[in-house]
CSV table of N, CA, C and O in Angstrom, one decimal:
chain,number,residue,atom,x,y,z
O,19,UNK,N,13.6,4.1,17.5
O,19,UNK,CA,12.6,4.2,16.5
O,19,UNK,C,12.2,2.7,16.2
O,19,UNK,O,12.9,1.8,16.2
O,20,UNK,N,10.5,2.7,16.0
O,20,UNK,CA,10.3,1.1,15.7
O,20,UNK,C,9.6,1.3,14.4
O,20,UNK,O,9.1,2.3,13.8
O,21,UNK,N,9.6,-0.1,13.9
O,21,UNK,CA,8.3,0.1,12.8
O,21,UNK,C,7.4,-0.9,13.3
O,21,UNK,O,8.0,-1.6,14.1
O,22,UNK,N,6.4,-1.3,13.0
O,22,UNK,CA,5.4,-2.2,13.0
O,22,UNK,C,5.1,-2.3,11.8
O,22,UNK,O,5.1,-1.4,11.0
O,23,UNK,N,4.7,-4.1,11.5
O,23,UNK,CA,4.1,-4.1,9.9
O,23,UNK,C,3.1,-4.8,10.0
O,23,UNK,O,3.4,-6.0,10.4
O,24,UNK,N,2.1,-4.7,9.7
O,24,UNK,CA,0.6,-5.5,9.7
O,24,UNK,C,0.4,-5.5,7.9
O,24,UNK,O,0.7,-4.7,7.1
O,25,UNK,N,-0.2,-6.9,7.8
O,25,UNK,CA,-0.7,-7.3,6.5
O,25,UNK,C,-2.0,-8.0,6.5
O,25,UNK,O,-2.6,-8.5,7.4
O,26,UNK,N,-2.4,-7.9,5.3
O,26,UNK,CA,-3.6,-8.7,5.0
O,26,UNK,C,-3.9,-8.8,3.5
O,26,UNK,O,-3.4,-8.0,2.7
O,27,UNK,N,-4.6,-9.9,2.9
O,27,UNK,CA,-4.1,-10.6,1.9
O,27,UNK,C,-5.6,-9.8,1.2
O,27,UNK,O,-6.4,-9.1,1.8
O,28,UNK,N,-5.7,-10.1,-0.4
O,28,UNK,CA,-6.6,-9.9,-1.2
O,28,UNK,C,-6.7,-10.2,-2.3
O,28,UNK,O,-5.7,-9.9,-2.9
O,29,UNK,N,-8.2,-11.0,-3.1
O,29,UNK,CA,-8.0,-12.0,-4.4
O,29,UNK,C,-8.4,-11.1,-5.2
O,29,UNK,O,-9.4,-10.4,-4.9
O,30,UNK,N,-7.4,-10.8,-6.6
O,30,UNK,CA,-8.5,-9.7,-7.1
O,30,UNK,C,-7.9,-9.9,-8.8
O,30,UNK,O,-6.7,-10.2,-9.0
O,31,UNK,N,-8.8,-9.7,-9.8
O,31,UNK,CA,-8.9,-9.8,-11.1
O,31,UNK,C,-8.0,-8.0,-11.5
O,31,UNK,O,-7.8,-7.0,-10.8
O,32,UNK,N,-7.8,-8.3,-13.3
O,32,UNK,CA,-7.3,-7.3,-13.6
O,32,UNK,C,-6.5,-7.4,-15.0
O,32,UNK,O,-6.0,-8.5,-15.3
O,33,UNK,N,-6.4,-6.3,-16.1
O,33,UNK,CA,-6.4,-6.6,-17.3
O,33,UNK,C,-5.4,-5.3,-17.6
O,33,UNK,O,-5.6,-4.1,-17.5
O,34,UNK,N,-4.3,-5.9,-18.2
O,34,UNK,CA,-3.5,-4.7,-18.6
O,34,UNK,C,-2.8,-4.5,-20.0
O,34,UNK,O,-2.5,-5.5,-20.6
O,35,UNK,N,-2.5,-3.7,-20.4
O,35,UNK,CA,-2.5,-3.2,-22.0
O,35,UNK,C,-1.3,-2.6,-21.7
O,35,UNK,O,-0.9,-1.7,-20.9
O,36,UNK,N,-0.5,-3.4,-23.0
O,36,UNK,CA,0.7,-2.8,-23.5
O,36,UNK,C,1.9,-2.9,-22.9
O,36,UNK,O,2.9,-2.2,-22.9
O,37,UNK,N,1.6,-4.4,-22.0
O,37,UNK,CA,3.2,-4.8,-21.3
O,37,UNK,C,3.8,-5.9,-22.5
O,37,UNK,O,3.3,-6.3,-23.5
O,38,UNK,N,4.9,-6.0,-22.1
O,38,UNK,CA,5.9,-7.0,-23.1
O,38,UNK,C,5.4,-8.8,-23.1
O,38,UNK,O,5.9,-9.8,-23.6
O,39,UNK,N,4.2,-8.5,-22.0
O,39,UNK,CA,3.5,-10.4,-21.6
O,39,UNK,C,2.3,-10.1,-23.1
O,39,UNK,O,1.6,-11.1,-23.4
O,40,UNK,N,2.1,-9.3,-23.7
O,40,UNK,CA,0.5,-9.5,-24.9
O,40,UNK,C,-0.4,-9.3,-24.5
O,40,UNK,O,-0.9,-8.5,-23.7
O,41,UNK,N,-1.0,-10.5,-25.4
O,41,UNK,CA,-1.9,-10.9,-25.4
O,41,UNK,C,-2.3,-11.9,-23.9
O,41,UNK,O,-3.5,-12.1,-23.5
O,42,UNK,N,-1.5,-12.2,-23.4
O,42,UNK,CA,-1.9,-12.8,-22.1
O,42,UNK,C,-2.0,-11.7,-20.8
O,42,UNK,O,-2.6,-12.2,-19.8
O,43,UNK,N,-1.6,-10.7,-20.7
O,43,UNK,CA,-1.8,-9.6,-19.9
O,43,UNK,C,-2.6,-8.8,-20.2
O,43,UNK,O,-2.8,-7.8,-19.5
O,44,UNK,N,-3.2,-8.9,-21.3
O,44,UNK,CA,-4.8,-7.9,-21.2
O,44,UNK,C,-6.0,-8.8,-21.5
O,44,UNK,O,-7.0,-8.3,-21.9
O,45,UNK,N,-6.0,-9.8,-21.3
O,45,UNK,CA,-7.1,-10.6,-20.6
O,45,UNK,C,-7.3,-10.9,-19.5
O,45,UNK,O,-6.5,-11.5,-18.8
O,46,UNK,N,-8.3,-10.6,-19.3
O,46,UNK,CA,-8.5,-10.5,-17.6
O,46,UNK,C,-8.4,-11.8,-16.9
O,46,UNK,O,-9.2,-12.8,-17.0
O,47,UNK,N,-7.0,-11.7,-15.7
O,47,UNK,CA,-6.7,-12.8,-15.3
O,47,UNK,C,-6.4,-12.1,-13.7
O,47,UNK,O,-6.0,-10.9,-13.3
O,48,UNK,N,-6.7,-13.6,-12.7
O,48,UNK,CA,-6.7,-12.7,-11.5
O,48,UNK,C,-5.5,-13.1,-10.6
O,48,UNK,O,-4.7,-14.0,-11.0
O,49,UNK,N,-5.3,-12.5,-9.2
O,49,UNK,CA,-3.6,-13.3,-8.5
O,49,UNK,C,-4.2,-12.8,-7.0
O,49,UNK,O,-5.2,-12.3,-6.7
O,50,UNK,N,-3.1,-13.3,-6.4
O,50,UNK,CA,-3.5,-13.9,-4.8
O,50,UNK,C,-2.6,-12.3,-4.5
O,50,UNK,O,-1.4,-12.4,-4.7
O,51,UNK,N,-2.9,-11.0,-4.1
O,51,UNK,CA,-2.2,-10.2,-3.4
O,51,UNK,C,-1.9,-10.0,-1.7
O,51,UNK,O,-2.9,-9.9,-1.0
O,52,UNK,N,-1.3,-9.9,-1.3
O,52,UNK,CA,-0.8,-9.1,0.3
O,52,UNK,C,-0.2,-8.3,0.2
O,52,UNK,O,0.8,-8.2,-0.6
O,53,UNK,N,-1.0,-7.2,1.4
O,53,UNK,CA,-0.2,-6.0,1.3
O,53,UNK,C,0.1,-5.8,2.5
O,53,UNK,O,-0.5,-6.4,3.4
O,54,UNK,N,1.0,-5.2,2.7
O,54,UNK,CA,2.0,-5.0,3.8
O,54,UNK,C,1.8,-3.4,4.2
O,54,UNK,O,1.9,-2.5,3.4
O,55,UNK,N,1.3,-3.1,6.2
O,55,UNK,CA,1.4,-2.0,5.8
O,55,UNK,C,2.1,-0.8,7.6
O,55,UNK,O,1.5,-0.5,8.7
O,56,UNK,N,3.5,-0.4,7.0
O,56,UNK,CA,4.4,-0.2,8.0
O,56,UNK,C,3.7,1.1,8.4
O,56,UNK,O,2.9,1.8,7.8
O,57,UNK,N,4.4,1.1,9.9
O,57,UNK,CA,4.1,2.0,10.6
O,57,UNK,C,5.3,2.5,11.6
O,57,UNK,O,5.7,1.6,12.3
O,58,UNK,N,5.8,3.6,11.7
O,58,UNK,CA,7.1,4.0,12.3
O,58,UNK,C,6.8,4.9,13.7
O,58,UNK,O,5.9,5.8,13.7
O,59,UNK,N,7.5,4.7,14.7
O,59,UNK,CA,7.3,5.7,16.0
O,59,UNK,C,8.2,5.2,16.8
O,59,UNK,O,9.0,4.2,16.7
O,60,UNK,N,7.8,6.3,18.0
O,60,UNK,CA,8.5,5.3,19.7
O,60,UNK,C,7.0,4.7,20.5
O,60,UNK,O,5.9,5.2,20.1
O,61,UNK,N,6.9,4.2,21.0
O,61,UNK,CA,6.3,3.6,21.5
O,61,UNK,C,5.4,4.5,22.9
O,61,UNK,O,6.0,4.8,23.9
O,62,UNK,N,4.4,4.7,22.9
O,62,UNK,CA,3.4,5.5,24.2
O,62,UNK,C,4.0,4.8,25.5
O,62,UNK,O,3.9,3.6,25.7
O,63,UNK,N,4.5,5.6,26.1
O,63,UNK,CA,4.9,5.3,27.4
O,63,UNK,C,3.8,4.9,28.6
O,63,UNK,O,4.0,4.2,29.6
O,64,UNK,N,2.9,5.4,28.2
O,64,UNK,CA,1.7,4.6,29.0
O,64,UNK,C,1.3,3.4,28.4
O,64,UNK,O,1.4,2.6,29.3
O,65,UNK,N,1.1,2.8,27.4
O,65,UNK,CA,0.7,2.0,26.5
O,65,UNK,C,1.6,0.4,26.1
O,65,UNK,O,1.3,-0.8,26.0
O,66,UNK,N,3.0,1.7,25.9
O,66,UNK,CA,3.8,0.6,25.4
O,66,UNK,C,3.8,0.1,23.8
O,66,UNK,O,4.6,-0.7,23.3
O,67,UNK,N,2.7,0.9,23.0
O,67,UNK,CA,2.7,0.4,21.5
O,67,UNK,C,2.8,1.8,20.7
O,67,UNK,O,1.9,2.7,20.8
O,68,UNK,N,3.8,1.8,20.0
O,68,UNK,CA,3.9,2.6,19.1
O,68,UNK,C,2.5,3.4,18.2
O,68,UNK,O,2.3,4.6,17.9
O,69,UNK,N,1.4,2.0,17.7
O,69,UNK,CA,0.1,2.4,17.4
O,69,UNK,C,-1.1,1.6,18.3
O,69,UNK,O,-0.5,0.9,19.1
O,70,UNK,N,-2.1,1.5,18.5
O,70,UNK,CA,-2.8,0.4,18.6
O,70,UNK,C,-3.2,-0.3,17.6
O,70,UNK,O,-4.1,0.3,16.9
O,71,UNK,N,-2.9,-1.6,17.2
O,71,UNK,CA,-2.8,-2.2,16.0
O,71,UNK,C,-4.5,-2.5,15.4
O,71,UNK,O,-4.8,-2.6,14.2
O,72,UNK,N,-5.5,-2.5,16.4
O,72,UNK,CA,-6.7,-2.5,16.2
O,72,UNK,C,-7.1,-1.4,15.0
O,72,UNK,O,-7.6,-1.7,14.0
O,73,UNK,N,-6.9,-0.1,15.5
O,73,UNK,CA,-7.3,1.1,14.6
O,73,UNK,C,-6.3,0.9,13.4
O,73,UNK,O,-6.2,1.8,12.6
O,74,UNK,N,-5.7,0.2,13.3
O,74,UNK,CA,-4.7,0.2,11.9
O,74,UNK,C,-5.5,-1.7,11.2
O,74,UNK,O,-5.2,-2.1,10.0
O,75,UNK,N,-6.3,-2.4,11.8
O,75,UNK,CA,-6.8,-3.1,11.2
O,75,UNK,C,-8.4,-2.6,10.8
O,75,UNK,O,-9.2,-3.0,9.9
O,76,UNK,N,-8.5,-1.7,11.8
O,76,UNK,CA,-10.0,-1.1,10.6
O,76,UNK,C,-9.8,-0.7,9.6
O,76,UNK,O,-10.7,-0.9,8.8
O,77,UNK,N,-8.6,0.1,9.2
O,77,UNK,CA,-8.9,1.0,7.9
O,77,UNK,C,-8.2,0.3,7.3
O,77,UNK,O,-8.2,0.7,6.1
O,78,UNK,N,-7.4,-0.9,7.6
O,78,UNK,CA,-6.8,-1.9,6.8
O,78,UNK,C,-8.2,-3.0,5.8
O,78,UNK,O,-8.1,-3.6,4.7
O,79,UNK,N,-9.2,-3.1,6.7
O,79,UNK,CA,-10.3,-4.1,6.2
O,79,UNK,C,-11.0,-3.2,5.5
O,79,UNK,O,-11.6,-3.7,4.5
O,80,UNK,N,-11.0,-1.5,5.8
O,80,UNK,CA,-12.2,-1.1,5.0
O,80,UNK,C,-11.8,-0.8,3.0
O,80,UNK,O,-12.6,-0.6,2.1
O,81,UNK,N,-10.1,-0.9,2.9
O,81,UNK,CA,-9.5,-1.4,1.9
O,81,UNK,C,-9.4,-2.5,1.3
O,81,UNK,O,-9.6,-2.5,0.1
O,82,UNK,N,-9.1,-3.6,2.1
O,82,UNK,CA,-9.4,-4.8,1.6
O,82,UNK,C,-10.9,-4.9,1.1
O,82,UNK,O,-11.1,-5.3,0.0
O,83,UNK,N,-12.1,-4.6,1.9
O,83,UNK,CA,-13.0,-5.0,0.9
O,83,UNK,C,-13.3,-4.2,-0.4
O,83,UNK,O,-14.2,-4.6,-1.2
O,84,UNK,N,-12.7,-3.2,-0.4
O,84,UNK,CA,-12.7,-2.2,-1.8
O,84,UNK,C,-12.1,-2.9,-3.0
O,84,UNK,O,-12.6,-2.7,-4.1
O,85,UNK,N,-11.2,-3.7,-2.6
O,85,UNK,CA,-10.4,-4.6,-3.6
O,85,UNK,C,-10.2,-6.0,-3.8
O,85,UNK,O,-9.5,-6.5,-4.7
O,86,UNK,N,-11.0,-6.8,-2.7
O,86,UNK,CA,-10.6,-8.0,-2.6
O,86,UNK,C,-12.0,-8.7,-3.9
O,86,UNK,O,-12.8,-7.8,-4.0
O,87,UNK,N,-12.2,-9.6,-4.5
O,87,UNK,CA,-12.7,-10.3,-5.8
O,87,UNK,C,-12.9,-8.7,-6.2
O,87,UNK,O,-13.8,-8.3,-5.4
O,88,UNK,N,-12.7,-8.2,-6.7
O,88,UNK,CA,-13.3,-7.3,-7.1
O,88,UNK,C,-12.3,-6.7,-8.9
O,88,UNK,O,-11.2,-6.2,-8.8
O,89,UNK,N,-12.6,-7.0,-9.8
O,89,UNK,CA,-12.1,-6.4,-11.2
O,89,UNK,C,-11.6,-4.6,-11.1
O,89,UNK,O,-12.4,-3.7,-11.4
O,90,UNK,N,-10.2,-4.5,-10.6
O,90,UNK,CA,-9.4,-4.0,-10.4
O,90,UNK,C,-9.3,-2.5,-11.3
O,90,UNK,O,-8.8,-1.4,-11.0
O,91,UNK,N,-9.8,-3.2,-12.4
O,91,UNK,CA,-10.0,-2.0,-13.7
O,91,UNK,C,-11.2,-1.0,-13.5
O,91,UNK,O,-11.4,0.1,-14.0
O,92,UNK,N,-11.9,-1.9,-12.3
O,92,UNK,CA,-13.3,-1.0,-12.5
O,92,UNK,C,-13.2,0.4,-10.9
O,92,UNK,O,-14.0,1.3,-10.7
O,93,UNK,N,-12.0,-0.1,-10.1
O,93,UNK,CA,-11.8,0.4,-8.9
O,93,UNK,C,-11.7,1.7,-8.5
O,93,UNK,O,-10.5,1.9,-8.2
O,94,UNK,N,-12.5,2.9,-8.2
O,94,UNK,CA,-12.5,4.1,-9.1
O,94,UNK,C,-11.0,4.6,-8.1
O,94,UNK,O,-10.5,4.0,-7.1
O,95,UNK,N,-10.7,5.9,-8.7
O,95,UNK,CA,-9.6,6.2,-8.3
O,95,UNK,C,-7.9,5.4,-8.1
O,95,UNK,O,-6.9,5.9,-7.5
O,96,UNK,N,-8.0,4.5,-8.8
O,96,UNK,CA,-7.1,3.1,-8.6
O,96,UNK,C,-6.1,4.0,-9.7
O,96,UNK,O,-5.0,4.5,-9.4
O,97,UNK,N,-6.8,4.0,-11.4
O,97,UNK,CA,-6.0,4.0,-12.7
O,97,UNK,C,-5.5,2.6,-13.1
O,97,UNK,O,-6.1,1.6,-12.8
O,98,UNK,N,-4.5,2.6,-13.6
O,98,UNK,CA,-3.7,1.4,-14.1
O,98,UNK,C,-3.7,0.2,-13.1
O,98,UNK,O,-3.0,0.3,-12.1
O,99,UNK,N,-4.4,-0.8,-13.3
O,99,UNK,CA,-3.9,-1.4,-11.8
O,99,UNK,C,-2.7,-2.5,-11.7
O,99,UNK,O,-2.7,-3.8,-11.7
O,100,UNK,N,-1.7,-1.5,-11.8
O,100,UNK,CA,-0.4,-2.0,-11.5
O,100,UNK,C,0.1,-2.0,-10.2
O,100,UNK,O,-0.1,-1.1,-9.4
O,101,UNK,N,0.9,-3.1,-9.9
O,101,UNK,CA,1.8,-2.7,-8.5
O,101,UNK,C,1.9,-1.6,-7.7
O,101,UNK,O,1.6,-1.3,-6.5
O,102,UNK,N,2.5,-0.8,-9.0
O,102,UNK,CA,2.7,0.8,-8.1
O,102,UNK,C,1.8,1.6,-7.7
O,102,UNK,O,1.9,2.3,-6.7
O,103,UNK,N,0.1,1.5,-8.9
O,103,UNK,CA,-0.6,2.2,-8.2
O,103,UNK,C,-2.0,1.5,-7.1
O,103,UNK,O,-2.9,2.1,-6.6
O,104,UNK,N,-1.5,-0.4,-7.0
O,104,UNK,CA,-2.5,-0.7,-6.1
O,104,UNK,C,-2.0,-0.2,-4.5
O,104,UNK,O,-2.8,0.1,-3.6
O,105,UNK,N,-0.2,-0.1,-4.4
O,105,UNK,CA,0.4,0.5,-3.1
O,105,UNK,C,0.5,1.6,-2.9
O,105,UNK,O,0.6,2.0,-1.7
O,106,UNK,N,0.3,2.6,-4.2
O,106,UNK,CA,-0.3,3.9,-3.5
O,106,UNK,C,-1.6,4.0,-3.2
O,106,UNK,O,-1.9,4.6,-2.2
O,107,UNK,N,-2.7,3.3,-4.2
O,107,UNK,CA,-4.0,3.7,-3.4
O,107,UNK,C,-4.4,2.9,-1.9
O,107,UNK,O,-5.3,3.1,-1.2
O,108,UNK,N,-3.6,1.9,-1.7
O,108,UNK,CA,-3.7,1.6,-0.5
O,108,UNK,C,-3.1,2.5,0.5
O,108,UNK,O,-3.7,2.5,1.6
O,109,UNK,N,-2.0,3.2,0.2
O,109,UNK,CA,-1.4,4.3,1.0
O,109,UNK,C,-2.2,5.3,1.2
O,109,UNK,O,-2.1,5.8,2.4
O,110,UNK,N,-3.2,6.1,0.4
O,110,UNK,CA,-3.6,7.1,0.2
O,110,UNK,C,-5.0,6.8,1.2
O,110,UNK,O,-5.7,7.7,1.5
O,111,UNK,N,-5.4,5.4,1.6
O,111,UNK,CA,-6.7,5.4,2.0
O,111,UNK,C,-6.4,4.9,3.5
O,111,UNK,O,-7.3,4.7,4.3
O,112,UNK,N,-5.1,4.7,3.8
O,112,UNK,CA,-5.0,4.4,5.1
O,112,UNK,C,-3.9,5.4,6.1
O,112,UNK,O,-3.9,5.5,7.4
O,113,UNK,N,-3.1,6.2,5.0
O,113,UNK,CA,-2.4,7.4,6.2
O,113,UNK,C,-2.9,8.0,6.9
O,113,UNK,O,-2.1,8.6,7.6
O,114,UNK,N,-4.5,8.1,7.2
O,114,UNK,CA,-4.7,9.1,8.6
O,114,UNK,C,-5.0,8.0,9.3
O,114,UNK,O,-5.8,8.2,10.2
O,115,UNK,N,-4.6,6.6,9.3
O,115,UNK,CA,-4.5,5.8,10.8
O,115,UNK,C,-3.7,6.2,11.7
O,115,UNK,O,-4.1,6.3,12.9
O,116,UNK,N,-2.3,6.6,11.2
O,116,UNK,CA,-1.3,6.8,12.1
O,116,UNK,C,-0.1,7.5,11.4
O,116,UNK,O,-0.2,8.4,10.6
O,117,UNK,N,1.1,7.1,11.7
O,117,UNK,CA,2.4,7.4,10.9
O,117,UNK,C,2.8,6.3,10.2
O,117,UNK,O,3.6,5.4,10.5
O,118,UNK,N,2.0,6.4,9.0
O,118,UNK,CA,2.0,5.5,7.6
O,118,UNK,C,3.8,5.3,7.4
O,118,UNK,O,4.2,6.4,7.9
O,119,UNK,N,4.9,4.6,7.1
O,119,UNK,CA,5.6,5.0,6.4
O,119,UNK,C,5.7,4.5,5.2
O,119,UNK,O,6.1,5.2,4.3
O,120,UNK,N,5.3,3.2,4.9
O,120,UNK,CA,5.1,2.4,3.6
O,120,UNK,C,3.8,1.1,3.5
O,120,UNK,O,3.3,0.4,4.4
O,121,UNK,N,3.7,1.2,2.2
O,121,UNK,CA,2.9,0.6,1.9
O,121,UNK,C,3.5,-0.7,0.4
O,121,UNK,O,3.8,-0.3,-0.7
O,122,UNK,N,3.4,-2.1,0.9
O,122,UNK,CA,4.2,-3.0,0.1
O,122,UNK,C,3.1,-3.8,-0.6
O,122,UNK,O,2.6,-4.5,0.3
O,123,UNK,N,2.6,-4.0,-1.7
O,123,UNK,CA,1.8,-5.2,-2.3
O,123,UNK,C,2.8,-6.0,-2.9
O,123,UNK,O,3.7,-5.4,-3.5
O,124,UNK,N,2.8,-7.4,-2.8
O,124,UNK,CA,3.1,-8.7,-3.3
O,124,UNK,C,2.5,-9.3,-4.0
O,124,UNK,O,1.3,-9.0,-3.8
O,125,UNK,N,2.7,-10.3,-5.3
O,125,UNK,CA,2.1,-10.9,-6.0
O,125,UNK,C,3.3,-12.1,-6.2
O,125,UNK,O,4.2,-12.3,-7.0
O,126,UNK,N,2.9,-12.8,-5.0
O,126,UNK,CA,4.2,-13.9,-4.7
O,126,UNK,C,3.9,-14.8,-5.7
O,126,UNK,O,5.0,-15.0,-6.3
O,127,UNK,N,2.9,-15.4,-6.1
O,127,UNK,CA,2.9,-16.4,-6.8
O,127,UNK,C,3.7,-16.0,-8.5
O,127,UNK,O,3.9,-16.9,-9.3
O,128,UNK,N,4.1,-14.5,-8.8
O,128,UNK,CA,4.8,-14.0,-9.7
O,128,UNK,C,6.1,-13.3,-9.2
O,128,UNK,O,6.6,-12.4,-9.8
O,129,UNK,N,6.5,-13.5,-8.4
O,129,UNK,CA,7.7,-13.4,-7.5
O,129,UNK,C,7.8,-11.5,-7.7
O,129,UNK,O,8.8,-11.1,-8.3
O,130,UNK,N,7.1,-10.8,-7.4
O,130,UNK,CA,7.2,-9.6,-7.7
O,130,UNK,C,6.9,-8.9,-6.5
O,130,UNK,O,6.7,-9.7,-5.6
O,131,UNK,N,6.8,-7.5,-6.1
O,131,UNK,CA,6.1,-6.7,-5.0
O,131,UNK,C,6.5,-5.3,-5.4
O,131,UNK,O,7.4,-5.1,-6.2
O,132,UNK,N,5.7,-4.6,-5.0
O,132,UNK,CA,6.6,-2.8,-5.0
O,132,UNK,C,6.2,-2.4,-3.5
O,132,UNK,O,5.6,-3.2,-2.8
O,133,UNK,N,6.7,-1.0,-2.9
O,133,UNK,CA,6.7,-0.2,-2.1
O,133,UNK,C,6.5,1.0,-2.3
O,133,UNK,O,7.2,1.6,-3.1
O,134,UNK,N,5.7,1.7,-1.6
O,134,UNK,CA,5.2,2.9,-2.0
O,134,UNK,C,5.3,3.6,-0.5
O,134,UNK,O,4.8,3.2,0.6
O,135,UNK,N,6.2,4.8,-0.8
O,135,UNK,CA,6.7,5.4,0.3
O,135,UNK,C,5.6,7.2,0.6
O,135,UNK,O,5.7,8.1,1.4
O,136,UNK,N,5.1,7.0,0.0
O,136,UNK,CA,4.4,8.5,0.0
O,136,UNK,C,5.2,9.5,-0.5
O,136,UNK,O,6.3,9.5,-1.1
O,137,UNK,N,4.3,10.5,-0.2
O,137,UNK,CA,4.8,11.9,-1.0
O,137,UNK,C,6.1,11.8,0.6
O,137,UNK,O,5.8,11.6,1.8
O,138,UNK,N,7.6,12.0,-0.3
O,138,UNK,CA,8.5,12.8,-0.2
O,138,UNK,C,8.8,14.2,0.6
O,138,UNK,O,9.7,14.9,0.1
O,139,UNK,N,8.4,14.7,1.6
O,139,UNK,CA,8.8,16.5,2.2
O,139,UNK,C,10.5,16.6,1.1
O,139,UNK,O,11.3,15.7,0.8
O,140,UNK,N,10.3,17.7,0.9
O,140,UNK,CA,11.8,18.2,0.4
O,140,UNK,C,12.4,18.7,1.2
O,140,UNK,O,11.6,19.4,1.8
O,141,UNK,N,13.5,18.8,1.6
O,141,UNK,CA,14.7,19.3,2.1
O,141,UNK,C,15.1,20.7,2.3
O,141,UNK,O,15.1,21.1,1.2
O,142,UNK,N,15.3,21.3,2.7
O,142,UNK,CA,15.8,22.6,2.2
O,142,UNK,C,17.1,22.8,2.3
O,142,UNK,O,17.3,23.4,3.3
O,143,UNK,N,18.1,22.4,1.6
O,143,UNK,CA,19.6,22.4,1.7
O,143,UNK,C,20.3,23.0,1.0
O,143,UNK,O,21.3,22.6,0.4
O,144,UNK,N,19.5,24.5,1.0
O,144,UNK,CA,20.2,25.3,0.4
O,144,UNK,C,21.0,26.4,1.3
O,144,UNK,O,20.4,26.7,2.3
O,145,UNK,N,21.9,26.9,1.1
O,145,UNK,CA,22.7,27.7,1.7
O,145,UNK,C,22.8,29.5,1.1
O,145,UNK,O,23.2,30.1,0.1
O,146,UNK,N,22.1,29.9,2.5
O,146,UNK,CA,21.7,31.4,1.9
O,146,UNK,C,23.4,32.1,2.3
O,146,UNK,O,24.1,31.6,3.1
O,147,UNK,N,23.6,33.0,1.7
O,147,UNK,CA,24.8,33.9,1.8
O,147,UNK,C,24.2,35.4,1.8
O,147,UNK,O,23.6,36.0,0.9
O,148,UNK,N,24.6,35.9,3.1
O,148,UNK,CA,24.3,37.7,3.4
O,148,UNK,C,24.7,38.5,2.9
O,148,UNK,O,24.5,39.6,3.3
């Protein structure tokens, strides 16, 4: 099994209410983001690449310009624009490239990042008795 991880960076503003930072977190201030975005398989035996990294940089740009300068609050579909939910809506607009497994944003200049792994399948590990 491989993963591949392709990133691309984006400048983007954003205003948030009701963290333990105040009054300096709900004035709109902006940060340098990259997002990180993995991909898991075996590799095409004709090919040799797990994806072709080209079609995982289209729908990787057609995200980035959804969000790059762009006031993050106004982003529809986004909600809170926190960590957690800029790595899921980046997840959510790029899993029919391929076999998404994660989706990571960074906000290095605040030493922070999250990962967003998608919806979960459940298990079925239950044990029937006849």
């Amino acid at each position: 099994m491989w993963e591949l991880t392709k990133s691309f960076r984006f400048e983007a503003a954003h205003s948030l209410k009701g963290t333990t930072f105040g009054a300096a977190s709900e004035e709109i201030h902006g940060h340098s983001f990259r997002a990180e975005v993995s991909v898991r398989g075996t590799p095409d035996p004709e090919t040799g690449m797990v994806m072709d990294l080209g079609l995982l940089e289209r729908s990787m740009e057609e995200v980035r310009k959804a969000l790059d300068h762009k006031l993050l609050n106004n982003v529809e579909a986004l909600g809170t624009p926190t960590l957690e939910n800029i790595s899921r809506y980046i997840f959510e607009r790029i899993q029919h490239a391929g076999q998404i497994t994660r989706v990571s944003v960074h906000r290095d200049s605040c030493n922070e990042s999250c990962t967003y792994f998608g919806p979960q399948k459940l298990m079925d590990n239950c044990h029937h008795e006849d």
